[in-house]
CSV table of N, CA, C and O in Angstrom, one decimal:
chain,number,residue,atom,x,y,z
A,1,UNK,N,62.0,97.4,68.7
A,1,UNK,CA,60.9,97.6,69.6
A,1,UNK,C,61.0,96.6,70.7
A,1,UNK,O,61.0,95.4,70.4
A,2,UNK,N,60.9,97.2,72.1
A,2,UNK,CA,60.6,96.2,73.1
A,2,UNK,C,59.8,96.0,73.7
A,2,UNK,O,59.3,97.0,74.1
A,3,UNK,N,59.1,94.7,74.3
A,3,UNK,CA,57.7,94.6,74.8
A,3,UNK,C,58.4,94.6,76.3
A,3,UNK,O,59.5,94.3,76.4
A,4,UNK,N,57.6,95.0,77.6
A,4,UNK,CA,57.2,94.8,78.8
A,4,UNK,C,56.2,94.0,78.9
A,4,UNK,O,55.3,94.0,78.1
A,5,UNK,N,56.3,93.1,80.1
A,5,UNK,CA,55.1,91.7,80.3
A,5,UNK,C,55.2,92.2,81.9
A,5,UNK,O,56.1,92.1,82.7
A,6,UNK,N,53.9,92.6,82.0
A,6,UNK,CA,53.5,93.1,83.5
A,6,UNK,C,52.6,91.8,84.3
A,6,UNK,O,51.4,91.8,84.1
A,7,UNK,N,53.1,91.1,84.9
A,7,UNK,CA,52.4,90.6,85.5
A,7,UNK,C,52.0,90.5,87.4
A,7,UNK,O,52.8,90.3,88.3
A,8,UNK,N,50.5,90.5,87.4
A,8,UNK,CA,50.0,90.8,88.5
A,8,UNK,C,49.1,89.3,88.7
A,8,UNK,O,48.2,88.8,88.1
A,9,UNK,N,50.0,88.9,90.2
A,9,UNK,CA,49.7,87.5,90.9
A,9,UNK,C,49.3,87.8,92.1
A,9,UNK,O,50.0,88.4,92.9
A,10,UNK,N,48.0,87.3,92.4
A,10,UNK,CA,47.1,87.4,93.7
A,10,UNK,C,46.7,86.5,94.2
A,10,UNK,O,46.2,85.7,93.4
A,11,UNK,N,46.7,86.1,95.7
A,11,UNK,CA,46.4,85.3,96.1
A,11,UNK,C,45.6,85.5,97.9
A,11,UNK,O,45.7,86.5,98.6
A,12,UNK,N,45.0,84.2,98.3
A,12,UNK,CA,44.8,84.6,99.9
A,12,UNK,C,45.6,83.4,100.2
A,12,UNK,O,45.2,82.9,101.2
A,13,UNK,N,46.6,82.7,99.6
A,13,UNK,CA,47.8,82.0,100.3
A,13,UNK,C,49.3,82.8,99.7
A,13,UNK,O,49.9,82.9,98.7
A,14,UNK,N,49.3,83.2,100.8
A,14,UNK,CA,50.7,84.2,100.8
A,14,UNK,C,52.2,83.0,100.6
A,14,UNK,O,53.1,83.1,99.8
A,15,UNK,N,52.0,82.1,101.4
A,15,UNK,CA,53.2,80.9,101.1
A,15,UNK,C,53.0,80.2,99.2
A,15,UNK,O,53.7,79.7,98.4
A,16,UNK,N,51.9,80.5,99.3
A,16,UNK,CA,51.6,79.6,97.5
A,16,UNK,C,52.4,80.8,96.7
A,16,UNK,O,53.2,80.6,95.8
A,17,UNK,N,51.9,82.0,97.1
A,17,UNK,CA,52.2,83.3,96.4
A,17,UNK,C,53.4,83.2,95.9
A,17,UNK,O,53.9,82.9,94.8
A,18,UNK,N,54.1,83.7,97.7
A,18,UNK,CA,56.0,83.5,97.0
A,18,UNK,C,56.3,82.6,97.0
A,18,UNK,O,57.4,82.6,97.6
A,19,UNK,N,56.0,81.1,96.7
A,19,UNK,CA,56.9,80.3,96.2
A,19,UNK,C,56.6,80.3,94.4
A,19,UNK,O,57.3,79.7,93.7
A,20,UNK,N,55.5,81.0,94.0
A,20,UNK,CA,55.9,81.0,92.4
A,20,UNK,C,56.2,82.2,92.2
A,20,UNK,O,56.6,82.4,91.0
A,21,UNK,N,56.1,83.2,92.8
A,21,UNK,CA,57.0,84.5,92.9
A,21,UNK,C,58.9,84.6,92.4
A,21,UNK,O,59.6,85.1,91.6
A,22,UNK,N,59.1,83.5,93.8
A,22,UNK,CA,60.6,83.0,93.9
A,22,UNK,C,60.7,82.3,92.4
A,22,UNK,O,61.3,83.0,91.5
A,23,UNK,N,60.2,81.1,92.0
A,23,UNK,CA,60.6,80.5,90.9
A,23,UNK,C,60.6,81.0,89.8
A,23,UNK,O,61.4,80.5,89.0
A,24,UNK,N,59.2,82.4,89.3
A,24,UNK,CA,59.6,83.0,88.1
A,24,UNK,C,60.8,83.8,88.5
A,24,UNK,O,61.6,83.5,87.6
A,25,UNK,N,61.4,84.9,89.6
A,25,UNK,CA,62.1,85.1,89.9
A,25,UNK,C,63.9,84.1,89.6
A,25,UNK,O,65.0,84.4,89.2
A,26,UNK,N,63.4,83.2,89.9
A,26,UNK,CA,65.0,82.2,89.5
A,26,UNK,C,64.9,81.7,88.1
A,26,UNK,O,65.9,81.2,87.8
A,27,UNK,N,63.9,81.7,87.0
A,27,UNK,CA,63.8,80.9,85.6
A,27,UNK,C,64.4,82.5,85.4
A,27,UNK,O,65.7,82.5,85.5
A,28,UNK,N,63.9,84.0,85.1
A,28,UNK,CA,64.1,85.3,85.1
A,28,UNK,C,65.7,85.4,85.0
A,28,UNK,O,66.3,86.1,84.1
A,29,UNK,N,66.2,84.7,85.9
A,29,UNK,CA,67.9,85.1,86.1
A,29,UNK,C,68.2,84.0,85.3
A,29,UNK,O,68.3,84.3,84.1
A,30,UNK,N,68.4,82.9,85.6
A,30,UNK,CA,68.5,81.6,84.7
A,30,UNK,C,69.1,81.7,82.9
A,30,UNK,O,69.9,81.1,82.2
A,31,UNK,N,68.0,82.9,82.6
A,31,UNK,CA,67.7,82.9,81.1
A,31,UNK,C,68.1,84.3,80.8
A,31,UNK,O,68.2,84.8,79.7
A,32,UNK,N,68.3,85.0,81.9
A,32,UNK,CA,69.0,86.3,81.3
A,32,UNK,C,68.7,87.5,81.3
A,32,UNK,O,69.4,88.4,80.9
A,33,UNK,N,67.0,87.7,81.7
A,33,UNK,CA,66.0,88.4,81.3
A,33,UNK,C,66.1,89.5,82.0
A,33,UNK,O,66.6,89.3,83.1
A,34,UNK,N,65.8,90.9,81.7
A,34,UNK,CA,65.6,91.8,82.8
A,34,UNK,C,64.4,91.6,83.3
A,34,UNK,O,63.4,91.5,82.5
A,35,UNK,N,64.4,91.6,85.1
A,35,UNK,CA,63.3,91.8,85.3
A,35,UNK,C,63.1,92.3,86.9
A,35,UNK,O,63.7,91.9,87.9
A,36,UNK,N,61.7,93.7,86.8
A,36,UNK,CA,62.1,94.6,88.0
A,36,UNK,C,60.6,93.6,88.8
A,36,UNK,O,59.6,93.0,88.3
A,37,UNK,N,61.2,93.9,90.1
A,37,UNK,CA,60.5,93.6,90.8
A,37,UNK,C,60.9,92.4,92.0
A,37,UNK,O,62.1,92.2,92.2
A,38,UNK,N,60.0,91.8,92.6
A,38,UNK,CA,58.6,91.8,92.8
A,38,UNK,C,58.0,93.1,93.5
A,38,UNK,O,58.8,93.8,94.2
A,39,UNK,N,57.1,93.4,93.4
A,39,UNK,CA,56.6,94.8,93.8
A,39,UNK,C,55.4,94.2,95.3
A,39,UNK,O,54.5,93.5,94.8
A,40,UNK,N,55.3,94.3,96.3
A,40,UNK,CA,54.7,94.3,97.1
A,40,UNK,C,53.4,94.8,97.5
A,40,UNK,O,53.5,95.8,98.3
A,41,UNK,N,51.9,94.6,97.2
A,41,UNK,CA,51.2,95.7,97.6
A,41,UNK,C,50.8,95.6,99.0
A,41,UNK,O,51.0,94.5,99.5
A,42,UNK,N,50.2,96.5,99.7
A,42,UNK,CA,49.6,96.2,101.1
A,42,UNK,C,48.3,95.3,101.2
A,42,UNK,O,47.2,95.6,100.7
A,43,UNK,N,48.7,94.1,102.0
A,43,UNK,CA,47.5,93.1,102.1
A,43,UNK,C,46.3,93.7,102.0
A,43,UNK,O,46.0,94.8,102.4
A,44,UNK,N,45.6,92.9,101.6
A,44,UNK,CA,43.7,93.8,101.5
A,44,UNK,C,42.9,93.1,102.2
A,44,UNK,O,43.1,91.9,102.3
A,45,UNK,N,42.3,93.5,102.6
A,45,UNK,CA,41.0,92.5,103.5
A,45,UNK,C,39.7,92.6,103.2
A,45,UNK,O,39.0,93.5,103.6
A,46,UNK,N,39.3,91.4,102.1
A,46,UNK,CA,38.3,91.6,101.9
A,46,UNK,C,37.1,90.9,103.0
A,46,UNK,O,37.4,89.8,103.5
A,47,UNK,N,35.8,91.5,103.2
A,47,UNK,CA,34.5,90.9,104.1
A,47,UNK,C,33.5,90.9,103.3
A,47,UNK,O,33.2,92.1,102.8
A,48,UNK,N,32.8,89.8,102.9
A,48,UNK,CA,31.7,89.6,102.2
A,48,UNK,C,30.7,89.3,102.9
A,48,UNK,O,31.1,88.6,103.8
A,49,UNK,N,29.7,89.5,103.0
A,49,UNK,CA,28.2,89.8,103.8
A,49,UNK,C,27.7,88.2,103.3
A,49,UNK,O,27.8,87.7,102.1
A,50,UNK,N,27.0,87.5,104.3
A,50,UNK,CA,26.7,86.2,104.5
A,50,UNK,C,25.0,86.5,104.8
A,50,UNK,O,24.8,87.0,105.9
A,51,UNK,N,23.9,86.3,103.8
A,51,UNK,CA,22.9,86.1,103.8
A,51,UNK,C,22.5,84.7,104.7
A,51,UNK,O,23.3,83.7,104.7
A,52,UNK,N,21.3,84.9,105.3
A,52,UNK,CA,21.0,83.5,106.1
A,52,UNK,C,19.8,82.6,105.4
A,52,UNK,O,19.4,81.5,105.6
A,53,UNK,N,19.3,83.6,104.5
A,53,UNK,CA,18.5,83.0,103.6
A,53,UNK,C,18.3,83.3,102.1
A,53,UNK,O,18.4,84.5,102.0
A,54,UNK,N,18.3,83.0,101.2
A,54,UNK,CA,18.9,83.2,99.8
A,54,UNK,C,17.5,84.2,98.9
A,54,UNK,O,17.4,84.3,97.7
A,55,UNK,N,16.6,84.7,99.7
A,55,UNK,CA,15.7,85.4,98.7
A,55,UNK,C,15.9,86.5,99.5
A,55,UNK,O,16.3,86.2,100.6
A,56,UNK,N,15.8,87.7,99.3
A,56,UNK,CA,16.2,88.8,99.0
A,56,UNK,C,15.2,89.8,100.5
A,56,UNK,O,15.8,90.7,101.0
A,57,UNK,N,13.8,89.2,100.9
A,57,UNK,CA,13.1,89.7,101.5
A,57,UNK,C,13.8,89.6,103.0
A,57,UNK,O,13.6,90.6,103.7
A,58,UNK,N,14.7,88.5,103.6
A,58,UNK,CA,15.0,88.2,104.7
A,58,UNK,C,16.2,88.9,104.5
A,58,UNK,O,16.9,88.9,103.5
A,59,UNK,N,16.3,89.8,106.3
A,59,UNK,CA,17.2,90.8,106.3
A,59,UNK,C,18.3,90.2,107.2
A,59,UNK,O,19.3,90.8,107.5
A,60,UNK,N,18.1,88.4,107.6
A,60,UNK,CA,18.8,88.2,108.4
A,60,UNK,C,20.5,87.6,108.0
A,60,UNK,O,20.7,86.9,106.9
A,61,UNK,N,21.4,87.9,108.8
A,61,UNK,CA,22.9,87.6,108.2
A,61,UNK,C,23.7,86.9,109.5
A,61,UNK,O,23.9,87.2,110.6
A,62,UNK,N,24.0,86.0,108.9
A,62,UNK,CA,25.6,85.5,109.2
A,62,UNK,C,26.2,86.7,109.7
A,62,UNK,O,25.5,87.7,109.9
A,63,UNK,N,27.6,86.7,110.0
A,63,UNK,CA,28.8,87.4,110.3
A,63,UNK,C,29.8,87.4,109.1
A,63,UNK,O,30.1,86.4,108.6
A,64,UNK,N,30.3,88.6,108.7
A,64,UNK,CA,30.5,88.6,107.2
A,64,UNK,C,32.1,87.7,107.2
A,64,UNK,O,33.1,87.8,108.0
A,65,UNK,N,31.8,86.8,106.1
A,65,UNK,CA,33.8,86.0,105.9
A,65,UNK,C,34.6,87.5,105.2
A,65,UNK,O,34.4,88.4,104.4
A,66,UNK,N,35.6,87.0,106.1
A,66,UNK,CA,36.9,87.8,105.9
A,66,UNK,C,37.9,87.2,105.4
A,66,UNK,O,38.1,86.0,105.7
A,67,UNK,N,38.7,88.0,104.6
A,67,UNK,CA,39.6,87.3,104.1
A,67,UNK,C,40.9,87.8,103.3
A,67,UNK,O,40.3,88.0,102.2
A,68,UNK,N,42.0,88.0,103.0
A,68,UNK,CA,43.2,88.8,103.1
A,68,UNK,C,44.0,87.9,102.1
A,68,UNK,O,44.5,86.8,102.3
A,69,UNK,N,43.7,89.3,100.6
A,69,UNK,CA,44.5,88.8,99.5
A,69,UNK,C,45.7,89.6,99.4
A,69,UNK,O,45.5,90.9,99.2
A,70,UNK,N,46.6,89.3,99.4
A,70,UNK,CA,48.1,89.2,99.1
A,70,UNK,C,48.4,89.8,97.0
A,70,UNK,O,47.7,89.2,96.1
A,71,UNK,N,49.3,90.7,96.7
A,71,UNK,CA,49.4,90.7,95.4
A,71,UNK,C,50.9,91.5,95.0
A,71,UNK,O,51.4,92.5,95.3
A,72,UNK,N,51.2,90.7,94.2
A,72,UNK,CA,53.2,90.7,94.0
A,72,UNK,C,52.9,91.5,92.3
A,72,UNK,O,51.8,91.2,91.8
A,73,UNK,N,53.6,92.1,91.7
A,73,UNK,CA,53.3,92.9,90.9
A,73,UNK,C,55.5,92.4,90.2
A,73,UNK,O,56.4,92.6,90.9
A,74,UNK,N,55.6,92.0,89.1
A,74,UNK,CA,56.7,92.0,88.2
A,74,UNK,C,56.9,92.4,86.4
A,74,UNK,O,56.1,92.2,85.5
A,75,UNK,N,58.0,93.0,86.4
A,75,UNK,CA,57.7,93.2,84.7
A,75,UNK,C,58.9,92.4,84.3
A,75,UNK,O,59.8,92.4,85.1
A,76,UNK,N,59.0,92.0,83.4
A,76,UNK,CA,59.7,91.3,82.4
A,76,UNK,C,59.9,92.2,81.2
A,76,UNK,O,59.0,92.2,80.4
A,77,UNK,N,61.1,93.2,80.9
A,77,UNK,CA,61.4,93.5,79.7
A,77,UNK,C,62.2,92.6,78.7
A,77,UNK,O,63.2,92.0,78.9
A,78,UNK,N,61.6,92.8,77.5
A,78,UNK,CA,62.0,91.9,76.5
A,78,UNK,C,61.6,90.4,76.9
A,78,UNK,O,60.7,90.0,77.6
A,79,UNK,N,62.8,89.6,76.0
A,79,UNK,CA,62.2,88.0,76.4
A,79,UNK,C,60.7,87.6,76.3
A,79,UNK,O,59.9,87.3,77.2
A,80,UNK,N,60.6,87.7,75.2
A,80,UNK,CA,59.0,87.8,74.7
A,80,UNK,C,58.6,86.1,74.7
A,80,UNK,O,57.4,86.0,74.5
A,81,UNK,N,59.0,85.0,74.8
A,81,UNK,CA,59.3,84.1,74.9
A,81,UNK,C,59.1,83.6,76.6
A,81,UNK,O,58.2,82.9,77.0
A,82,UNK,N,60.0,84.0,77.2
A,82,UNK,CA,60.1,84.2,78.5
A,82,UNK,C,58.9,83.9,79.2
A,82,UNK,O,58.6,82.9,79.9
A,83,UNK,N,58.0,85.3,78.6
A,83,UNK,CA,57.0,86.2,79.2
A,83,UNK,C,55.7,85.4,79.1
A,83,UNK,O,54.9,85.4,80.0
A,84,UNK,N,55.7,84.7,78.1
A,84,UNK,CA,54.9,83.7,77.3
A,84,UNK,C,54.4,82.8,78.1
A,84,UNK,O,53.3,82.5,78.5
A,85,UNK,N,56.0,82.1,78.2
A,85,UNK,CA,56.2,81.0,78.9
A,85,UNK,C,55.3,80.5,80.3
A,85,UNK,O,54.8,79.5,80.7
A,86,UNK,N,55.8,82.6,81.0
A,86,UNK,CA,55.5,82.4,82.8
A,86,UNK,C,53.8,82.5,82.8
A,86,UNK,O,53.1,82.1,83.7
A,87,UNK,N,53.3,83.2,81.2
A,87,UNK,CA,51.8,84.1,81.7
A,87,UNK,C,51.2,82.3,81.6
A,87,UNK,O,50.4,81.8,82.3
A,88,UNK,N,51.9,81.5,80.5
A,88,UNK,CA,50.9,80.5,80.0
A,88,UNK,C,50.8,79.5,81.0
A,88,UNK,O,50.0,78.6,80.7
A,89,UNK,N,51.7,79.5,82.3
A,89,UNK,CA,51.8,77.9,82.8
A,89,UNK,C,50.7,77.7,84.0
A,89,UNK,O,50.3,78.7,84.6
A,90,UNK,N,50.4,76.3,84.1
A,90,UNK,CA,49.4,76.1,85.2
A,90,UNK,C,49.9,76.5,86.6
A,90,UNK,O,50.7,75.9,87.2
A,91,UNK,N,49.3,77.5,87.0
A,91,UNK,CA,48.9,77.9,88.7
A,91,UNK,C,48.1,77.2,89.4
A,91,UNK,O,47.2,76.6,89.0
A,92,UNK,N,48.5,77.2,90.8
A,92,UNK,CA,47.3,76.5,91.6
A,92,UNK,C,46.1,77.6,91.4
A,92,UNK,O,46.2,78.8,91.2
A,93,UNK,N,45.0,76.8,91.4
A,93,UNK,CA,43.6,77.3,91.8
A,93,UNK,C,44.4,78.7,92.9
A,93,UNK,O,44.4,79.8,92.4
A,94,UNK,N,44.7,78.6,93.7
A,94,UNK,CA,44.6,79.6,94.6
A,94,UNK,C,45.2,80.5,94.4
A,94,UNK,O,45.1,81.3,95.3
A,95,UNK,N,46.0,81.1,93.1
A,95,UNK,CA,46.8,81.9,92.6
A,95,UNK,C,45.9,82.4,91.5
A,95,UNK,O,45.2,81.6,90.8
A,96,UNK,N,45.8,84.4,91.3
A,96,UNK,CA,45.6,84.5,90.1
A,96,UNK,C,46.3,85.5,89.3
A,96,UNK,O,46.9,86.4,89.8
A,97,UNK,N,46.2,85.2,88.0
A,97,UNK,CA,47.4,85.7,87.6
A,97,UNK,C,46.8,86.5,86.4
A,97,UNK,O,45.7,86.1,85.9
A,98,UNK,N,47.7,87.8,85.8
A,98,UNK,CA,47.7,88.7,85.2
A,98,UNK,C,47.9,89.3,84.5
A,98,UNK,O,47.7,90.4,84.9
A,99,UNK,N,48.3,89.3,83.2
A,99,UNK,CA,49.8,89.3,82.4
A,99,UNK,C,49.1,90.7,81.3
A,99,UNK,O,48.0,90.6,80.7
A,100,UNK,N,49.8,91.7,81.2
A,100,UNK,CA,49.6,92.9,80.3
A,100,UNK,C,51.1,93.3,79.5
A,100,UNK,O,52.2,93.6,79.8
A,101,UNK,N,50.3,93.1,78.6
A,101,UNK,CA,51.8,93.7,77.7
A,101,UNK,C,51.7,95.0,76.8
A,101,UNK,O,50.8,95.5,76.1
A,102,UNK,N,52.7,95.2,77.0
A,102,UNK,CA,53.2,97.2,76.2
A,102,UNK,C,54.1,96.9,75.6
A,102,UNK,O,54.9,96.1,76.0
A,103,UNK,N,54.0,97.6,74.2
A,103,UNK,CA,55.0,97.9,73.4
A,103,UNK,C,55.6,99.1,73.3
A,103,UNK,O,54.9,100.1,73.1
A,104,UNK,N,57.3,99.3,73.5
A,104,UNK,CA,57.9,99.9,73.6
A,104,UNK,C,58.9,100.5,72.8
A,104,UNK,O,60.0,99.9,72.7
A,105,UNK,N,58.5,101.9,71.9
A,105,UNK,CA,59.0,101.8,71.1
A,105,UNK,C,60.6,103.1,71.5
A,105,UNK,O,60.6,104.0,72.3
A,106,UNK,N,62.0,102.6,70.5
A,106,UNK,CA,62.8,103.2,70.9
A,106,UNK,C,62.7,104.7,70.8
A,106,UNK,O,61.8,105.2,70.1
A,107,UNK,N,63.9,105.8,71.7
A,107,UNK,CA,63.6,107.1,71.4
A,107,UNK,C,63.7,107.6,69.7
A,107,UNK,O,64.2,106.9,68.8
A,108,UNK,N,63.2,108.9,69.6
A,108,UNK,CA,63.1,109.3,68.6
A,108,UNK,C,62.6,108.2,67.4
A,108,UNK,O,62.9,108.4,66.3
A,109,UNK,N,61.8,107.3,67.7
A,109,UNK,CA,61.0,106.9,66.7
A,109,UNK,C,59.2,107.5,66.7
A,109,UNK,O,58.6,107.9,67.7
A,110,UNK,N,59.0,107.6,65.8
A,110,UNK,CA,57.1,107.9,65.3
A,110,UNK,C,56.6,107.0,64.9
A,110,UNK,O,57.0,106.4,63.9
A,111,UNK,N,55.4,106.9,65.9
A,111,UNK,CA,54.3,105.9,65.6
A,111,UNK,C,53.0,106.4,66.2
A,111,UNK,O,52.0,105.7,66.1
């Protein structure tokens, strides 16, 4: 049986992004591992609404902050070790990260 380690890394620093993008990318080859990706999504732009006063009766606002997160999408088959390794290590604050795993069982098995 083989596991897949999906991990999804988001950030609103695109340079922080791919440079730990690139380096799980180079430990990945390094050690042997299959691994598809990076997967690209289209930047998002989030705008959050800026209250000018903090109770709820005042209708008055700021100009909403905007702001554009970035998110790289990789799977790691097998190398369960690997996978461990990349979900468990410290990220900058500005990185967040995602790690889902599936078990994959071979053809013609029942479960």
């Amino acid at each position: 049986m083989t596991f897949v380690t999906r991990l999804t890394l988001q950030s609103g620093d695109r340079a922080a992004l791919d440079g730990i993008v690139d380096d799980i990318k180079s430990t990945a080859e390094r050690k042997g591992a299959a691994l598809k990706g990076p997967h690209s999504h289209p930047p998002e732009t989030i705008s959050v609404p800026q209250h000018c006063r903090l109770h709820g009766d005042d209708e008055r606002r700021f100009s909403s902050w905007q702001y554009t997160v970035f998110t790289r999408e990789l799977e790691i088959h097998g190398h369960d070790n690997l996978a461990r390794n990349i979900a468990s290590q410290n990220f900058p604050d500005s990185v967040h990260i995602e790690a889902e795993v599936e078990q994959i069982h071979g053809a013609g098995r029942s479960n």
